[in-house]
Short mmCIF file of C-alpha atoms in Angstrom, two decimals:
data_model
loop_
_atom_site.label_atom_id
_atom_site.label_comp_id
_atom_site.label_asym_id
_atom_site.label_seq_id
_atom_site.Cartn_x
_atom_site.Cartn_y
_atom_site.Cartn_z
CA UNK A 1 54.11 69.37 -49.74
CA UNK A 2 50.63 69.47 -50.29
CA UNK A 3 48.35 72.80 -51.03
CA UNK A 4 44.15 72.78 -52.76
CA UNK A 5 43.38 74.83 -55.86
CA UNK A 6 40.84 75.61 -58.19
CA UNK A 7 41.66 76.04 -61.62
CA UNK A 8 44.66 75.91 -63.82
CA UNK A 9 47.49 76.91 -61.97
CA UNK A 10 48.57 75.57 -58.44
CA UNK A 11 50.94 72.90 -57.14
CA UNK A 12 50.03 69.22 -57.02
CA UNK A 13 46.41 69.49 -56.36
CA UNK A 14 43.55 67.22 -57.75
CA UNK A 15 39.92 67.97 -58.15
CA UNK A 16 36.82 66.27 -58.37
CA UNK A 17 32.94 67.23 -59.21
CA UNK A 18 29.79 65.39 -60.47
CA UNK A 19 29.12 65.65 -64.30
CA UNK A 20 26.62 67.62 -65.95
CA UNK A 21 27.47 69.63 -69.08
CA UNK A 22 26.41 72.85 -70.61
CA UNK A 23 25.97 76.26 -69.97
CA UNK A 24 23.38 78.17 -67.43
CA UNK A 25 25.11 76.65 -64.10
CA UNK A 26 27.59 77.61 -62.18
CA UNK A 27 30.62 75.21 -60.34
CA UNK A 28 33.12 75.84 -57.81
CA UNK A 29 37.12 77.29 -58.43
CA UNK A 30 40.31 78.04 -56.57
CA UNK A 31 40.68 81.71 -57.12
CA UNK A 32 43.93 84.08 -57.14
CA UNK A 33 42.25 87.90 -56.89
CA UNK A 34 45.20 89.37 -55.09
CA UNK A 35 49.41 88.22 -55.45
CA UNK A 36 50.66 87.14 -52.09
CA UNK A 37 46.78 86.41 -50.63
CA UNK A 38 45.18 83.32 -49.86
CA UNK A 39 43.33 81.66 -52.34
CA UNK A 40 39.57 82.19 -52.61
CA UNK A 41 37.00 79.34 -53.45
CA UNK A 42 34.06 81.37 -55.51
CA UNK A 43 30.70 80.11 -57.79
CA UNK A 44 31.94 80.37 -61.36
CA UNK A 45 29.37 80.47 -64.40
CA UNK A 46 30.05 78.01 -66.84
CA UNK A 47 31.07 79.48 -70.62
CA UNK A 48 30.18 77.64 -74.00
CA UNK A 49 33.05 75.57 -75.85
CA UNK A 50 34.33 76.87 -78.86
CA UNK A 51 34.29 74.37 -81.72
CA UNK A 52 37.96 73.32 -80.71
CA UNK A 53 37.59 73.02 -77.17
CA UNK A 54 36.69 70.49 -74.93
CA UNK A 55 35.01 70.87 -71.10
CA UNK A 56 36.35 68.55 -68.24
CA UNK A 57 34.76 67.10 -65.69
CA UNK A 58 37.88 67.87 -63.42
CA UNK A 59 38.69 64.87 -60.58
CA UNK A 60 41.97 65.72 -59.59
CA UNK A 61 44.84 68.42 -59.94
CA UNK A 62 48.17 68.61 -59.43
CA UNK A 63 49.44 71.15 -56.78
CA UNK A 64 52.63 72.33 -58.00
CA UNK A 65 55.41 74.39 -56.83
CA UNK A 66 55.00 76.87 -59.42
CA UNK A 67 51.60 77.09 -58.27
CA UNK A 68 52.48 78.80 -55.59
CA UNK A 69 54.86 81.12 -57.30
CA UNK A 70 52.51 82.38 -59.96
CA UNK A 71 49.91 83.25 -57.15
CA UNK A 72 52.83 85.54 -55.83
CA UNK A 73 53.99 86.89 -58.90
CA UNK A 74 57.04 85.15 -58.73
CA UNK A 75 56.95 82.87 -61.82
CA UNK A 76 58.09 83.25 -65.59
CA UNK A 77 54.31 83.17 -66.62
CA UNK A 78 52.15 86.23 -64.96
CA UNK A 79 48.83 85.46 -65.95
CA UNK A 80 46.29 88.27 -65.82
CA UNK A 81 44.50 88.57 -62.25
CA UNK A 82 42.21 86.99 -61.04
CA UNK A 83 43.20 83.55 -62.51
CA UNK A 84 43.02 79.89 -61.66
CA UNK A 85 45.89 77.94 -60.66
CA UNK A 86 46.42 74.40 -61.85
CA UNK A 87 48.54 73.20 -64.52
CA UNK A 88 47.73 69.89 -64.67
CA UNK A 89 44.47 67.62 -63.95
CA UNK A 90 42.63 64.34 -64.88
CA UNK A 91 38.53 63.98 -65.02
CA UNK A 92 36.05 62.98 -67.69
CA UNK A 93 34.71 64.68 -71.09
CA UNK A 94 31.57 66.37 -70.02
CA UNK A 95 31.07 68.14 -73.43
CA UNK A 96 33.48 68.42 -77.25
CA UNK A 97 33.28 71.58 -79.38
CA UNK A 98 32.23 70.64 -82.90
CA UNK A 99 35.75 70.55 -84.65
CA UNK A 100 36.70 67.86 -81.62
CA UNK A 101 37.02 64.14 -82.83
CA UNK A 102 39.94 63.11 -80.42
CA UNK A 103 37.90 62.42 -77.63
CA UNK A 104 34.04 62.13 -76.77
CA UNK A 105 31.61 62.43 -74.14
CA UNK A 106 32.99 60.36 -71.59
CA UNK A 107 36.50 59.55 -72.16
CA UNK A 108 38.87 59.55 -69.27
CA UNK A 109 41.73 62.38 -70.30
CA UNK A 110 44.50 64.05 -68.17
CA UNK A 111 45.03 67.27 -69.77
CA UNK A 112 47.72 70.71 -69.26
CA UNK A 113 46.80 73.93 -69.37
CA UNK A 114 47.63 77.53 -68.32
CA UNK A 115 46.85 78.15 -65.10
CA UNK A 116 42.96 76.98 -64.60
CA UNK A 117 42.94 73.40 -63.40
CA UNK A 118 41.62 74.13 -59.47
CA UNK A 119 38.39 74.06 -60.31
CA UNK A 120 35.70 71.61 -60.95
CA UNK A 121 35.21 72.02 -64.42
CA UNK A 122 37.59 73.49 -66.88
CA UNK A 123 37.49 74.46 -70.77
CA UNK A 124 40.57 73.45 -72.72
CA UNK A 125 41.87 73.13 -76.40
CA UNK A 126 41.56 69.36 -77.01
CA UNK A 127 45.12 69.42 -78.85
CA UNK A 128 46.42 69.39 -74.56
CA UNK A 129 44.43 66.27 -73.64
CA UNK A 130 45.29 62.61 -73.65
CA UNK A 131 43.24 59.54 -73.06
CA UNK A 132 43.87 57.48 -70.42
CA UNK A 133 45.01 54.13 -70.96
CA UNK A 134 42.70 51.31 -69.43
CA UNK A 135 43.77 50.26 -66.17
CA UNK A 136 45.14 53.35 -65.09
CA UNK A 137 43.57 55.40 -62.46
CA UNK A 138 42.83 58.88 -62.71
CA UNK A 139 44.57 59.88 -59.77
CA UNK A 140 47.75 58.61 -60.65
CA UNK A 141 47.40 59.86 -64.37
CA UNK A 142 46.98 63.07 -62.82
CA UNK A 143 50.57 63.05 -61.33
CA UNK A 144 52.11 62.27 -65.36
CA UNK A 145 52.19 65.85 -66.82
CA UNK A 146 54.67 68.18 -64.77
CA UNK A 147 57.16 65.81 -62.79
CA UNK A 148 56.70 62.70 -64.66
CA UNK A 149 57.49 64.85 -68.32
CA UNK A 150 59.87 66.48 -66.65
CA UNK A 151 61.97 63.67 -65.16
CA UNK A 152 61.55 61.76 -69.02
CA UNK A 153 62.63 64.72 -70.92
CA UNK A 154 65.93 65.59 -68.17
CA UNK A 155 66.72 62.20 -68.38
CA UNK A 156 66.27 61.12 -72.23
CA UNK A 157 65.85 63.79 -74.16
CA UNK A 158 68.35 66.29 -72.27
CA UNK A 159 70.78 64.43 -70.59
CA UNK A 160 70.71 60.85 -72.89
CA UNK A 161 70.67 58.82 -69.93
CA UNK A 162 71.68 55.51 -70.76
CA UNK A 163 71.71 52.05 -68.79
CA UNK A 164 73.99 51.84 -66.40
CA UNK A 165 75.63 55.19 -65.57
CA UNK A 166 74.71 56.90 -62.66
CA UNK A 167 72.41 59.85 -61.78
CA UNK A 168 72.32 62.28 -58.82
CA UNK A 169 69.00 63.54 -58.22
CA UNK A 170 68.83 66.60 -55.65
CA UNK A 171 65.12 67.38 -53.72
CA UNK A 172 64.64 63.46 -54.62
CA UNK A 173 61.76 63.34 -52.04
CA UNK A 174 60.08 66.19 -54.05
CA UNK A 175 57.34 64.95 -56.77
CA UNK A 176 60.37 65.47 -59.65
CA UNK A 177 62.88 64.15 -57.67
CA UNK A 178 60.62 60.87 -56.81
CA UNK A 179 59.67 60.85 -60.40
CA UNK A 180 63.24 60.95 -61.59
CA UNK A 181 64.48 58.16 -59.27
CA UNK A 182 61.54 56.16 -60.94
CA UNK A 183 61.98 56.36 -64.14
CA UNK A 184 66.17 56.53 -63.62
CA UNK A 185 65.63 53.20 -61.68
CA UNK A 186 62.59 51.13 -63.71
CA UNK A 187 63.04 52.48 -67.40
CA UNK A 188 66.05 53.02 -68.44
CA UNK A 189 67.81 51.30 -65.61
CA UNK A 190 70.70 53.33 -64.15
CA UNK A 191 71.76 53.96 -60.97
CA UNK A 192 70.41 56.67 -58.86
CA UNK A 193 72.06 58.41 -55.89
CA UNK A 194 69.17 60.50 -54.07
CA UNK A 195 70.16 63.76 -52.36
CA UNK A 196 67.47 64.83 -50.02
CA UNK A 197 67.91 67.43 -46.79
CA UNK A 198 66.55 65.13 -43.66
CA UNK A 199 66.33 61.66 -43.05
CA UNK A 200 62.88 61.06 -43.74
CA UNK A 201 62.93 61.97 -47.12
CA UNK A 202 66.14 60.43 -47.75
CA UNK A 203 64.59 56.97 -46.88
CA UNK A 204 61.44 57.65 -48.71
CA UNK A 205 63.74 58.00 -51.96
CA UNK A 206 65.57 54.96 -50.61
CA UNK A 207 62.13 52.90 -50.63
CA UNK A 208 61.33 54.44 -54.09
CA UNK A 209 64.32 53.23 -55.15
CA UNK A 210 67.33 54.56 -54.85
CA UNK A 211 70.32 52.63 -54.54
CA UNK A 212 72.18 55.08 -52.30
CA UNK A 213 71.26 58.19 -50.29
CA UNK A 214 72.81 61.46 -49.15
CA UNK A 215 71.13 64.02 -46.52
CA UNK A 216 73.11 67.76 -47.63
CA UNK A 217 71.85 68.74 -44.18
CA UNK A 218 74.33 66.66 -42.39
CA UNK A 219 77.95 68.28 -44.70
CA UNK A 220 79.15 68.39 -47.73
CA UNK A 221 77.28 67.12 -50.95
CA UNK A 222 80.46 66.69 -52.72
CA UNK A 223 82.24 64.81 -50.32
CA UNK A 224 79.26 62.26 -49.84
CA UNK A 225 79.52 61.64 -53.03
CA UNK A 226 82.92 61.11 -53.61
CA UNK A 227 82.23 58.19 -50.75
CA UNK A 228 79.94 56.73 -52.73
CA UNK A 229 81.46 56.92 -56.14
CA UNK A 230 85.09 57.48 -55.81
CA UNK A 231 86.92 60.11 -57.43
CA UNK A 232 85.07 59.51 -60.96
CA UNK A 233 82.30 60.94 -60.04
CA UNK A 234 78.33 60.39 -61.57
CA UNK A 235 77.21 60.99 -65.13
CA UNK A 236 73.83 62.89 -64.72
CA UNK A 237 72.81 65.39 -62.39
CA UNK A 238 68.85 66.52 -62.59
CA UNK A 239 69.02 69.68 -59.89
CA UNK A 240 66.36 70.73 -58.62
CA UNK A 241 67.46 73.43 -55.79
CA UNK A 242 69.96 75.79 -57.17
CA UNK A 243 72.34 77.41 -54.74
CA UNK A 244 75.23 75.90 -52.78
CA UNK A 245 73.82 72.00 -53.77
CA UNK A 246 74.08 72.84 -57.71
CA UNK A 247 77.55 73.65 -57.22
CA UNK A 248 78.64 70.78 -55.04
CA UNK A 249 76.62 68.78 -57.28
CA UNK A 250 78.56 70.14 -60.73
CA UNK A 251 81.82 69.21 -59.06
CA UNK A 252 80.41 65.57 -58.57
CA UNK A 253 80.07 65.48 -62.26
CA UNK A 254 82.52 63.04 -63.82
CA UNK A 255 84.42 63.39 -67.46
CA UNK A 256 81.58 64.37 -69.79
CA UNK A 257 79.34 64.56 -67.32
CA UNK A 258 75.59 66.48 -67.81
CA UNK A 259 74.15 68.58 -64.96
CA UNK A 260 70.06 69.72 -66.03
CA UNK A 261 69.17 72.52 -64.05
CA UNK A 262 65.23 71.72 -63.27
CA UNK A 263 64.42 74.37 -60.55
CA UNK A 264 65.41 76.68 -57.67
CA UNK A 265 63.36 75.32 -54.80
CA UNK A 266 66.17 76.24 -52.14
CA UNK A 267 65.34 80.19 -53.97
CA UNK A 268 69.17 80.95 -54.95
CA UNK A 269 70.48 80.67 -58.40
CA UNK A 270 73.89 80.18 -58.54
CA UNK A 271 76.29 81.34 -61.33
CA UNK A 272 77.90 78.29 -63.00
CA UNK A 273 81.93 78.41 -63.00
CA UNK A 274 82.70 77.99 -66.91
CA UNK A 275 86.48 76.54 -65.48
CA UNK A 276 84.64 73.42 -64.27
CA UNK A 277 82.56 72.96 -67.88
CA UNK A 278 86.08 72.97 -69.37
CA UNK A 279 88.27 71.11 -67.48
CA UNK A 280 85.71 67.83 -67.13
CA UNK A 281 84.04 68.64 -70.20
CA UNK A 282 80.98 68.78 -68.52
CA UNK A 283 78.01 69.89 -69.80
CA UNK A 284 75.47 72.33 -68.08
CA UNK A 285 71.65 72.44 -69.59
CA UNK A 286 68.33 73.31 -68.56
CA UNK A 287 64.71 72.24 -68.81
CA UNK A 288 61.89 74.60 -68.84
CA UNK A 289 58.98 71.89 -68.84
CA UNK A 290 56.24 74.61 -69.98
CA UNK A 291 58.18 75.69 -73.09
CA UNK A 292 58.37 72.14 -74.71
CA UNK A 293 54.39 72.48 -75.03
CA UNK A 294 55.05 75.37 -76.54
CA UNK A 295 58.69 75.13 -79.14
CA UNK A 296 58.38 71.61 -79.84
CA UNK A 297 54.78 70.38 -78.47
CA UNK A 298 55.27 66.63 -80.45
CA UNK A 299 58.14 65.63 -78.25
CA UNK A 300 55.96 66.87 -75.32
CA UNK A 301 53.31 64.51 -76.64
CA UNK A 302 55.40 62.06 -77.10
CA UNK A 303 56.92 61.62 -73.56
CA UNK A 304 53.60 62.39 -71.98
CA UNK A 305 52.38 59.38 -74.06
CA UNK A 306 55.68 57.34 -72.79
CA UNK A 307 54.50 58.24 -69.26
CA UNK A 308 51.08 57.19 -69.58
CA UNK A 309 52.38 53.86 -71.40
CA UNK A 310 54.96 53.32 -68.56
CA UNK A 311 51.93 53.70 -66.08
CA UNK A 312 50.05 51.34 -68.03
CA UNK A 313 52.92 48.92 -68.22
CA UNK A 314 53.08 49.21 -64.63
CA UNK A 315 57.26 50.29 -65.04
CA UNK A 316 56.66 53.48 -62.91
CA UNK A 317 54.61 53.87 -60.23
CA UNK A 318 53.75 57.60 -59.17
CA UNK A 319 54.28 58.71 -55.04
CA UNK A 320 51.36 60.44 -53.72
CA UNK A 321 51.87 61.81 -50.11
CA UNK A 322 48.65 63.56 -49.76
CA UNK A 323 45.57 65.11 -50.82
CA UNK A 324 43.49 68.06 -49.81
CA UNK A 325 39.53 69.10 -50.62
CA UNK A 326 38.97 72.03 -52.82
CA UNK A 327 38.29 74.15 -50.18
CA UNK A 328 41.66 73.00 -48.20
CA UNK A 329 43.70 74.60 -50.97
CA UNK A 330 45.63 77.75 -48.96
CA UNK A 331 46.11 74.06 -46.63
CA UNK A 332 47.72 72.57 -49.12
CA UNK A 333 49.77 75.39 -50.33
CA UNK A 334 51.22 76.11 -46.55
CA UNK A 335 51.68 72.02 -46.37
CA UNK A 336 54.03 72.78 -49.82
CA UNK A 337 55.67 75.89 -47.83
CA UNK A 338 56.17 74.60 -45.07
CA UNK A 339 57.68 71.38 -46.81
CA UNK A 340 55.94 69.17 -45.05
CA UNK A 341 55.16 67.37 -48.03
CA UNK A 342 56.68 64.21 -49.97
CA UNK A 343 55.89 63.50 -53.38
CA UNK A 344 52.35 64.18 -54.62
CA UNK A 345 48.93 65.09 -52.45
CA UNK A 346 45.73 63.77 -53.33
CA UNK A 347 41.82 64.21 -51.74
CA UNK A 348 39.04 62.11 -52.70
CA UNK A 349 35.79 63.43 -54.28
CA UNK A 350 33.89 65.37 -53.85
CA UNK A 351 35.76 68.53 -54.48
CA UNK A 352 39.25 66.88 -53.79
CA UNK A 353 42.63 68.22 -54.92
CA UNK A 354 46.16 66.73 -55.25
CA UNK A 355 49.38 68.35 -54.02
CA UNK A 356 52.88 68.16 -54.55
CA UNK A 357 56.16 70.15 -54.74
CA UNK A 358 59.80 70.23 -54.80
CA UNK A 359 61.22 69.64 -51.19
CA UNK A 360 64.64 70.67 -50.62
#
């Protein structure tokens, strides 16, 4: 999937601009006026940093799924038109507030924010930027916070993955799924069975990785997975679709099993059958990725900063499948609709924007 943005709040799109810092200019956005409208690039004025803020120098950002859906009202956050998209973005430190010592004038960071990453500057509170490890590039950084976070904290901190046991990852050739079979496969070494619904993508999450693959297209999710496993079943879900697949997938569950519910991109939410919890005792969770920022922000930090280790370490290795220009974003948000897309997106400067989404 692949769709441009300006600002904070769009799927897996990356930006890029030339530095110059302070106020009296103007640069270029991704802007939502109007729910359920296309996208609209406009001349922004540049604002001053408060002391605890910190302007970017944006070169890429992330085009997410929930882009999309918070440009049509659809998502838990409704921020206050018109708005930004972007959640997530890497670039360089064009200028700190005076209360900023984390980072300088400069530094390479990948930061989160609310909704204003499309663009190609943005102003954000320095507490939600990271520097980037040496030898990391910044378009791959850019692809850490949303699926990479969100794959580390289904699979350690929500499901306790541990070496050996096997996971079933639904819309694996989506940027979570991809991310999940990664660090499933290369960190903590289990066993991944990738659920994806056509061929292509099912041998994309084959070539990422996976040691098995199912296409839900072509029958029963269940019953492919009972071929592959036996009766016992897998350990760990991470679901990404909702619907008809989460169910087939919570009966694949074996004894104590975990199912984490990370999204609805098929757009049903099913109603989980308390008789199966019981008699496997299963376990049924969820994972809001934005709400760790905010309830418990130092294990955010924490796995972000595992991520960007990892990436260092060269253990993971983050899928980019294509990228748009800044002005391509309503492009890249049709490639993500469409589901065209695998992974993450990515342009190249100037003006160049990431994108990736859940695929079904």
């Amino acid at each position: 999937m692949a769709a441009v943005a300006w600002g904070r709040c769009f799927p897996r799109v990356w930006l890029r601009r030339r530095a110059g810092p302070g106020c009296g200019r103007h640069y270029r956005a991704a802007l939502c006026a109007e729910l359920k409208q296309p996208l609209a690039i406009e001349e922004v004025a540049s604002c001053p940093v408060r002391p605890h803020e910190v302007r970017v120098d944006v070169h890429f950002c992330g085009v997410n799924f929930a882009d999309i859906l918070v440009c049509r009202g659809q998502y838990q956050e409704k921020p206050q038109l018109p708005f930004t998209p972007g959640m997530e973005f890497s670039g360089t430190v064009l200028e700190t507030g005076t209360d900023v010592s984390t980072v300088k004038e400069g530094d390479r960071v990948i930061g989160v924010s609310g909704f204003n990453g499309m663009a190609e500057e943005c102003i954000i509170d320095h507490k939600t930027l990271w520097q980037i490890p040496e030898g990391v590039p910044l378009r791959e950084a850019a692809t850490l916070p949303v699926s990479y976070v969100t794959a580390i904290l289904a699979l350690e901190h929500r499901a306790c993955t541990r070496p050996g046991e096997t996971v079933l990852v639904t819309a694996a050739a989506g940027a979570t799924g991809l991310a999940v079979i990664d660090v499933a496969t290369n960190v903590l070494q289990a066993k991944v069975i990738a659920a994806a619904g056509s061929d292509e993508k099912c041998s994309l999450a084959m070539r990422k990785g996976a040691q098995s693959i199912v296409n839900y297209s072509q029958g029963s999710l269940k019953e492919a997975v009972r071929k592959l496993v036996g009766s016992d079943g897998v350990n760990v879900v991470i679901d990404a679709v909702g619907g008809d697949v989460f169910l087939e997938a919570l009966r694949s569950l074996a004894w104590e099993g975990r199912i984490v519910v990370v999204g609805f991109a098929g757009g049903t939410i099913a109603s989980v059958p308390a008789n199966l919890l019981l008699l496997k005792n299963v376990s049924a969770m969820g994972l809001y990725w934005g709400r760790y920022k905010e309830q418990n922000f130092p294990v955010f930090s924490r796995i972000l900063s595992s991520a960007l280790q990892y990436c260092q370490q060269g253990r993971i290795q983050p899928h980019i499948g294509a990228v748009f220009k800044l002005e391509e974003v309503n492009d890249a948000f049709l490639h993500v609709i469409q589901r065209k897309s695998m992974g993450k997106l990515r342009q190249r400067p100037q003006k160049i924007c990431y994108v990736a989404s859940e695929e079904k």
